[in-house]
N, CA, C and O of each residue as an XYZ file, in Angstrom:
480
protein
N     204.525     12.449    -64.235
C     203.701     11.687    -63.348
C     204.367     11.591    -61.986
O     205.520     11.173    -61.881
N     203.649     11.975    -60.954
C     204.199     11.932    -59.593
C     204.020     10.530    -59.021
O     202.915      9.988    -59.001
N     205.121      9.956    -58.559
C     205.134      8.584    -58.051
C     204.747      8.500    -56.571
O     204.545      7.406    -56.045
N     204.645      9.624    -55.917
C     204.362      9.633    -54.476
C     202.865      9.733    -54.233
O     202.273     10.806    -54.354
N     202.281      8.642    -53.902
C     200.850      8.584    -53.640
C     200.633      8.825    -52.148
O     201.188      8.075    -51.345
N     199.857      9.827    -51.729
C     199.650     10.108    -50.304
C     198.965      8.956    -49.575
O     199.207      8.756    -48.384
N     198.129      8.207    -50.253
C     197.468      7.066    -49.609
C     198.492      5.997    -49.239
O     198.388      5.377    -48.180
N     199.468      5.783    -50.097
C     200.478      4.762    -49.846
C     201.342      5.156    -48.637
O     201.667      4.301    -47.813
N     201.715      6.430    -48.523
C     202.525      6.885    -47.403
C     201.762      6.766    -46.089
O     202.339      6.335    -45.091
N     200.502      7.129    -46.057
C     199.739      7.046    -44.813
C     199.485      5.591    -44.432
O     199.396      5.284    -43.244
N     199.367      4.692    -45.399
C     199.217      3.267    -45.111
C     200.448      2.706    -44.430
O     200.332      1.921    -43.489
N     201.631      3.099    -44.894
C     202.877      2.667    -44.259
C     202.962      3.185    -42.831
O     203.379      2.459    -41.928
N     202.574      4.416    -42.628
C     202.627      5.000    -41.287
C     201.693      4.256    -40.331
O     202.041      4.011    -39.176
N     200.519      3.903    -40.819
C     199.572      3.147    -39.990
C     200.140      1.773    -39.661
O     200.054      1.331    -38.515
N     200.723      1.087    -40.651
C     201.296     -0.240    -40.428
C     202.454     -0.177    -39.423
O     202.537     -1.008    -38.519
N     203.328      0.788    -39.580
C     204.456      0.934    -38.648
C     203.938      1.289    -37.251
O     204.445      0.780    -36.251
N     202.942      2.152    -37.188
C     202.352      2.505    -35.884
C     201.737      1.297    -35.190
O     201.895      1.130    -33.980
N     201.038      0.454    -35.946
C     200.438     -0.751    -35.361
C     201.500     -1.741    -34.894
O     201.343     -2.364    -33.844
N     202.573     -1.890    -35.657
C     203.668     -2.776    -35.246
C     204.299     -2.272    -33.956
O     204.563     -3.063    -33.051
N     204.546     -0.971    -33.857
C     205.114     -0.398    -32.631
C     204.172     -0.558    -31.443
O     204.610     -0.838    -30.327
N     202.887     -0.382    -31.686
C     201.898     -0.564    -30.623
C     201.886     -2.008    -30.126
O     201.826     -2.247    -28.920
N     201.942     -2.968    -31.045
C     201.973     -4.389    -30.656
C     203.234     -4.724    -29.874
O     203.161     -5.456    -28.886
N     204.374     -4.216    -30.282
C     205.627     -4.454    -29.557
C     205.573     -3.861    -28.146
O     206.025     -4.489    -27.189
N     205.026     -2.667    -28.023
C     204.906     -2.050    -26.701
C     203.952     -2.848    -25.813
O     204.239     -3.064    -24.635
N     202.826     -3.286    -26.367
C     201.859     -4.068    -25.583
C     202.474     -5.391    -25.141
O     202.284     -5.802    -23.996
N     203.207     -6.063    -26.025
C     203.859     -7.323    -25.673
C     204.885     -7.106    -24.561
O     204.926     -7.878    -23.603
N     205.698     -6.083    -24.674
C     206.724     -5.797    -23.657
C     206.091     -5.505    -22.300
O     206.569     -5.993    -21.276
N     205.037     -4.727    -22.285
C     204.365     -4.406    -21.021
C     203.678     -5.632    -20.427
O     203.627     -5.768    -19.205
N     203.154     -6.519    -21.253
C     202.540     -7.751    -20.758
C     203.581     -8.648    -20.101
O     203.337     -9.193    -19.024
N     204.729     -8.806    -20.732
C     205.812     -9.613    -20.151
C     206.285     -8.992    -18.846
O     206.492     -9.710    -17.868
N     206.460     -7.678    -18.806
C     206.903     -6.987    -17.590
C     205.883     -7.198    -16.462
O     206.273     -7.504    -15.335
N     204.602     -7.039    -16.745
C     203.572     -7.210    -15.726
C     203.518     -8.655    -15.234
O     203.377     -8.886    -14.033
N     203.626     -9.619    -16.127
C     203.565    -11.024    -15.733
C     204.729    -11.389    -14.818
O     204.530    -12.057    -13.803
N     205.933    -10.961    -15.161
C     207.086    -11.296    -14.317
C     207.008    -10.593    -12.966
O     207.563    -11.087    -11.984
N     206.331     -9.455    -12.899
C     206.182     -8.733    -11.634
C     205.144     -9.398    -10.732
O     205.320     -9.434     -9.515
N     204.069     -9.924    -11.313
C     202.991    -10.508    -10.510
C     203.089    -12.019    -10.352
O     202.373    -12.595     -9.533
N     203.955    -12.671    -11.113
C     204.131    -14.122    -11.040
C     205.614    -14.449    -10.836
O     206.254    -14.984    -11.742
N     206.166    -14.136     -9.665
C     207.598    -14.393     -9.482
C     207.931    -15.873     -9.529
O     207.166    -16.712     -9.055
N     209.077    -16.178    -10.103
C     209.580    -17.544    -10.183
C     210.690    -17.730     -9.153
O     211.482    -16.818     -8.914
N     210.743    -18.897     -8.555
C     211.790    -19.201     -7.588
C     213.095    -19.495     -8.319
O     213.099    -20.105     -9.389
N     214.202    -19.052     -7.726
C     215.518    -19.359     -8.291
C     215.833    -20.834     -8.123
O     216.377    -21.474     -9.023
N     215.488    -21.360     -6.972
C     215.689    -22.782     -6.690
C     214.622    -23.229     -5.710
O     214.173    -22.455     -4.865
N     214.223    -24.478     -5.831
C     213.194    -25.027     -4.951
C     213.379    -26.530     -4.856
O     213.823    -27.179     -5.803
N     213.030    -27.074     -3.696
C     213.146    -28.517     -3.481
C     212.075    -28.981     -2.508
O     211.601    -28.215     -1.668
N     211.707    -30.234     -2.636
C     210.744    -30.848     -1.727
C     211.479    -31.160     -0.422
O     212.553    -31.760     -0.443
N     210.896    -30.751      0.720
C     211.518    -31.078      2.008
C     210.739    -32.151      2.759
O     211.278    -32.799      3.656
N     209.478    -32.339      2.397
C     208.671    -33.443      2.923
C     207.563    -33.714      1.914
O     207.444    -32.993      0.924
N     206.761    -34.726      2.144
C     205.708    -35.073      1.193
C     204.691    -33.953      1.011
O     204.010    -33.892     -0.013
N     204.585    -33.063      2.003
C     203.575    -32.010      1.911
C     204.152    -30.597      1.917
O     203.389    -29.631      1.940
N     205.494    -30.449      1.897
C     206.073    -29.108      1.940
C     207.232    -28.964      0.949
O     207.989    -29.896      0.681
N     207.323    -27.739      0.424
C     208.380    -27.380     -0.514
C     209.043    -26.108     -0.010
O     208.374    -25.207      0.495
N     210.362    -26.041     -0.151
C     211.103    -24.835      0.202
C     211.607    -24.200     -1.083
O     212.227    -24.868     -1.911
N     211.339    -22.900     -1.252
C     211.741    -22.183     -2.459
C     212.474    -20.906     -2.074
O     212.196    -20.314     -1.031
N     213.409    -20.484     -2.915
C     214.175    -19.262     -2.689
C     213.894    -18.278     -3.818
O     214.083    -18.593     -4.993
N     213.437    -17.076     -3.446
C     213.107    -16.021     -4.395
C     214.077    -14.865     -4.206
O     214.527    -14.613     -3.088
N     214.407    -14.154     -5.293
C     215.299    -12.995     -5.164
C     214.536    -11.761     -4.707
O     215.075    -10.946     -3.959
N     213.297    -11.612     -5.140
C     212.525    -10.428     -4.792
C     211.467    -10.800     -3.764
O     210.398    -11.296     -4.122
N     211.756    -10.565     -2.502
C     210.853    -10.940     -1.425
C     209.685     -9.963     -1.297
O     208.660    -10.313     -0.712
N     209.815     -8.754     -1.829
C     208.805     -7.716     -1.603
C     207.425     -8.068     -2.154
O     206.422     -7.584     -1.630
N     207.349     -8.886     -3.181
C     206.055     -9.229     -3.768
C     205.392    -10.424     -3.100
O     204.229    -10.708     -3.390
N     206.083    -11.129     -2.223
C     205.536    -12.333     -1.604
C     204.711    -11.995     -0.370
O     205.061    -11.106      0.407
N     203.609    -12.722     -0.204
C     202.754    -12.561      0.975
C     202.289    -13.933      1.433
O     202.019    -14.820      0.624
N     202.203    -14.088      2.740
C     201.693    -15.350      3.285
C     200.260    -15.528      2.804
O     199.463    -14.590      2.827
N     199.947    -16.732      2.373
C     198.612    -17.037      1.877
C     198.512    -17.022      0.366
O     197.491    -17.433     -0.186
N     199.558    -16.555     -0.322
C     199.515    -16.564     -1.780
C     199.576    -17.990     -2.300
O     200.155    -18.877     -1.671
N     198.970    -18.191     -3.455
C     198.962    -19.503     -4.090
C     200.250    -19.698     -4.884
O     200.753    -18.769     -5.517
N     200.772    -20.920     -4.840
C     201.981    -21.268     -5.574
C     201.683    -22.446     -6.489
O     200.881    -23.319     -6.160
N     202.335    -22.456     -7.630
C     202.240    -23.563     -8.575
C     203.581    -24.286     -8.546
O     204.618    -23.693     -8.844
N     203.559    -25.567     -8.185
C     204.768    -26.370     -8.066
C     204.770    -27.396     -9.197
O     203.886    -28.250     -9.275
N     205.771    -27.303    -10.069
C     205.912    -28.249    -11.178
C     206.926    -29.308    -10.780
O     208.117    -29.029    -10.649
N     206.436    -30.527    -10.589
C     207.305    -31.624    -10.187
C     208.003    -32.236    -11.397
O     209.154    -32.662    -11.299
N     207.328    -32.282    -12.516
C     207.886    -32.787    -13.769
C     207.122    -32.118    -14.900
O     206.284    -31.246    -14.671
N     207.420    -32.532    -16.107
C     206.729    -31.930    -17.253
C     205.240    -32.238    -17.246
O     204.445    -31.483    -17.805
N     204.858    -33.349    -16.612
C     203.456    -33.765    -16.629
C     202.748    -33.619    -15.294
O     201.536    -33.819    -15.226
N     203.458    -33.281    -14.240
C     202.835    -33.228    -12.916
C     203.005    -31.850    -12.281
O     204.121    -31.399    -12.025
N     201.878    -31.197    -12.036
C     201.857    -29.880    -11.409
C     200.881    -29.919    -10.248
O     199.786    -30.468    -10.369
N     201.277    -29.335     -9.118
C     200.416    -29.291     -7.935
C     200.362    -27.866     -7.403
O     201.233    -27.043     -7.685
N     199.326    -27.598     -6.632
C     199.173    -26.293     -6.028
C     199.580    -26.315     -4.572
O     199.657    -27.370     -3.943
N     199.837    -25.134     -4.051
C     200.200    -25.000     -2.649
C     199.983    -23.574     -2.185
O     199.586    -22.708     -2.964
N     200.249    -23.336     -0.902
C     200.051    -22.027     -0.301
C     201.300    -21.634      0.470
O     201.878    -22.454      1.183
N     201.723    -20.361      0.327
C     202.860    -19.865      1.099
C     202.456    -19.778      2.571
O     201.476    -19.114      2.909
N     203.204    -20.442      3.437
C     202.875    -20.401      4.865
C     203.935    -19.691      5.686
O     203.694    -19.339      6.841
N     205.115    -19.474      5.100
C     206.188    -18.806      5.830
C     207.127    -18.146      4.820
O     207.451    -18.735      3.788
N     207.562    -16.915      5.123
C     208.486    -16.188      4.256
C     209.549    -15.543      5.135
O     209.226    -14.859      6.106
N     210.808    -15.758      4.798
C     211.892    -15.140      5.568
C     212.339    -13.853      4.885
O     211.962    -13.587      3.743
N     213.134    -13.063      5.579
C     213.652    -11.808      5.024
C     214.611    -12.053      3.863
O     214.799    -11.173      3.023
N     215.211    -13.224      3.808
C     216.172    -13.539      2.745
C     215.497    -14.030      1.469
O     216.179    -14.244      0.467
N     214.184    -14.213      1.475
C     213.464    -14.671      0.291
C     213.159    -16.158      0.290
O     212.672    -16.690     -0.707
N     213.441    -16.840      1.407
C     213.108    -18.265      1.509
C     211.627    -18.379      1.845
O     211.137    -17.726      2.767
N     210.921    -19.212      1.090
C     209.488    -19.388      1.315
C     209.194    -20.861      1.544
O     209.739    -21.729      0.861
N     208.330    -21.134      2.507
C     207.876    -22.487      2.782
C     206.469    -22.616      2.219
O     205.599    -21.792      2.503
N     206.250    -23.653      1.420
C     204.971    -23.849      0.737
C     204.335    -25.133      1.233
O     204.950    -26.199      1.204
N     203.082    -25.018      1.693
C     202.299    -26.187      2.100
C     201.527    -26.663      0.879
O     200.720    -25.921      0.318
N     201.775    -27.897      0.472
C     201.117    -28.452     -0.706
C     199.652    -28.780     -0.398
O     199.309    -29.089      0.744
N     198.801    -28.713     -1.408
C     197.393    -29.071     -1.253
C     197.226    -30.577     -1.049
O     196.327    -31.022     -0.336
N     198.097    -31.346     -1.681
C     198.068    -32.800     -1.520
C     199.507    -33.300     -1.479
O     200.414    -32.666     -2.018
N     199.700    -34.439     -0.837
C     201.044    -35.001     -0.715
C     201.603    -35.394     -2.075
O     200.868    -35.762     -2.992
N     202.940    -35.304     -2.179
C     203.612    -35.717     -3.402
C     204.267    -37.078     -3.192
O     204.597    -37.451     -2.066
N     204.445    -37.795     -4.256
C     205.107    -39.098     -4.179
C     206.613    -38.969     -4.373
O     207.345    -39.941     -4.185
N     207.084    -37.783     -4.746
C     208.510    -37.567     -4.974
C     209.258    -37.545     -3.634
O     208.722    -37.068     -2.634
N     210.483    -38.057     -3.614
C     211.248    -38.081     -2.372
C     211.760    -36.693     -1.974
O     211.865    -35.799     -2.814
N     212.075    -36.522     -0.695
C     212.639    -35.264     -0.197
C     213.941    -34.980     -0.939
O     214.716    -35.893     -1.223
N     214.170    -33.722     -1.246
C     215.367    -33.322     -1.965
C     215.173    -33.197     -3.465
O     216.058    -32.707     -4.167
N     214.024    -33.634     -3.965
C     213.747    -33.530     -5.392
C     213.629    -32.063     -5.787
O     212.900    -31.301     -5.151
N     214.337    -31.672     -6.825
C     214.299    -30.290     -7.315
C     213.004    -30.081     -8.100
O     212.635    -30.897     -8.944
N     212.324    -28.976     -7.806
C     211.072    -28.635     -8.482
C     211.130    -27.182     -8.954
O     212.035    -26.436     -8.579
N     210.171    -26.791     -9.768
C     210.042    -25.403    -10.221
C     208.815    -24.800     -9.549
O     207.754    -25.422     -9.501
N     208.969    -23.576     -9.027
C     207.872    -22.922     -8.313
C     207.665    -21.517     -8.856
O     208.623    -20.775     -9.075
N     206.404    -21.160     -9.071
C     206.071    -19.769     -9.345
C     204.819    -19.402     -8.572
O     204.003    -20.262     -8.241
N     204.677    -18.127     -8.290
C     203.553    -17.614     -7.515
C     202.449    -17.195     -8.477
O     202.704    -16.531     -9.482
N     201.223    -17.588     -8.160
C     200.064    -17.228     -8.972
C     199.575    -15.858     -8.515
O     198.914    -15.735     -7.484
N     199.904    -14.842     -9.287
C     199.532    -13.480     -8.927
C     198.097    -13.120     -9.249
O     197.642    -12.033     -8.896
N     197.369    -14.017     -9.918
C     195.985    -13.705    -10.273
C     195.028    -13.948     -9.115
O     193.886    -13.490     -9.148
N     195.485    -14.666     -8.089
C     194.661    -14.961     -6.925
C     195.266    -14.262     -5.718
O     196.465    -14.379     -5.467
N     194.457    -13.548     -4.982
C     194.950    -12.850     -3.804
C     195.285    -13.815     -2.681
O     194.890    -14.980     -2.730
N     196.008    -13.349     -1.668
C     196.350    -14.207     -0.538
C     195.094    -14.742      0.158
O     194.116    -14.020      0.350
N     195.145    -16.021      0.528
C     194.040    -16.679      1.211
C     194.293    -16.668      2.707
O     195.443    -16.731      3.141
N     193.245    -16.589      3.492
C     193.388    -16.675      4.949
C     193.665    -18.113      5.350
O     193.118    -19.045      4.760
N     194.522    -18.294      6.362
C     194.791    -19.666      6.825
C     193.524    -20.337      7.345
O     192.662    -19.698      7.949
N     193.434    -21.643      7.096
C     192.249    -22.395      7.542
C     192.449    -22.952      8.919
O     191.558    -23.612      9.454
């Protein structure tokens, strides 16, 4: 009696192929997200309506892009990039004033799903 069933071998190949496909898709999704949604290395509030953030990769930043500023675990606000320096420093104009004092450390990432907006 032959123990090698061809159906069983092809089933394993399909399962391994699907696992490899899922791993590749996950890796490419993470790579694309980090490319289109850059995170600031450091960021702080400089006034009630502005935040200064420092990014390592300046090439993806454009004036008018939307930024997501996380003040705490429960408070997130939006803003717009209004100034970008060659060193990767970005100035963000908040949509609404924050109650946090100047110097408060915040987390900033750029929303790559929305294109740059024209200044109003």
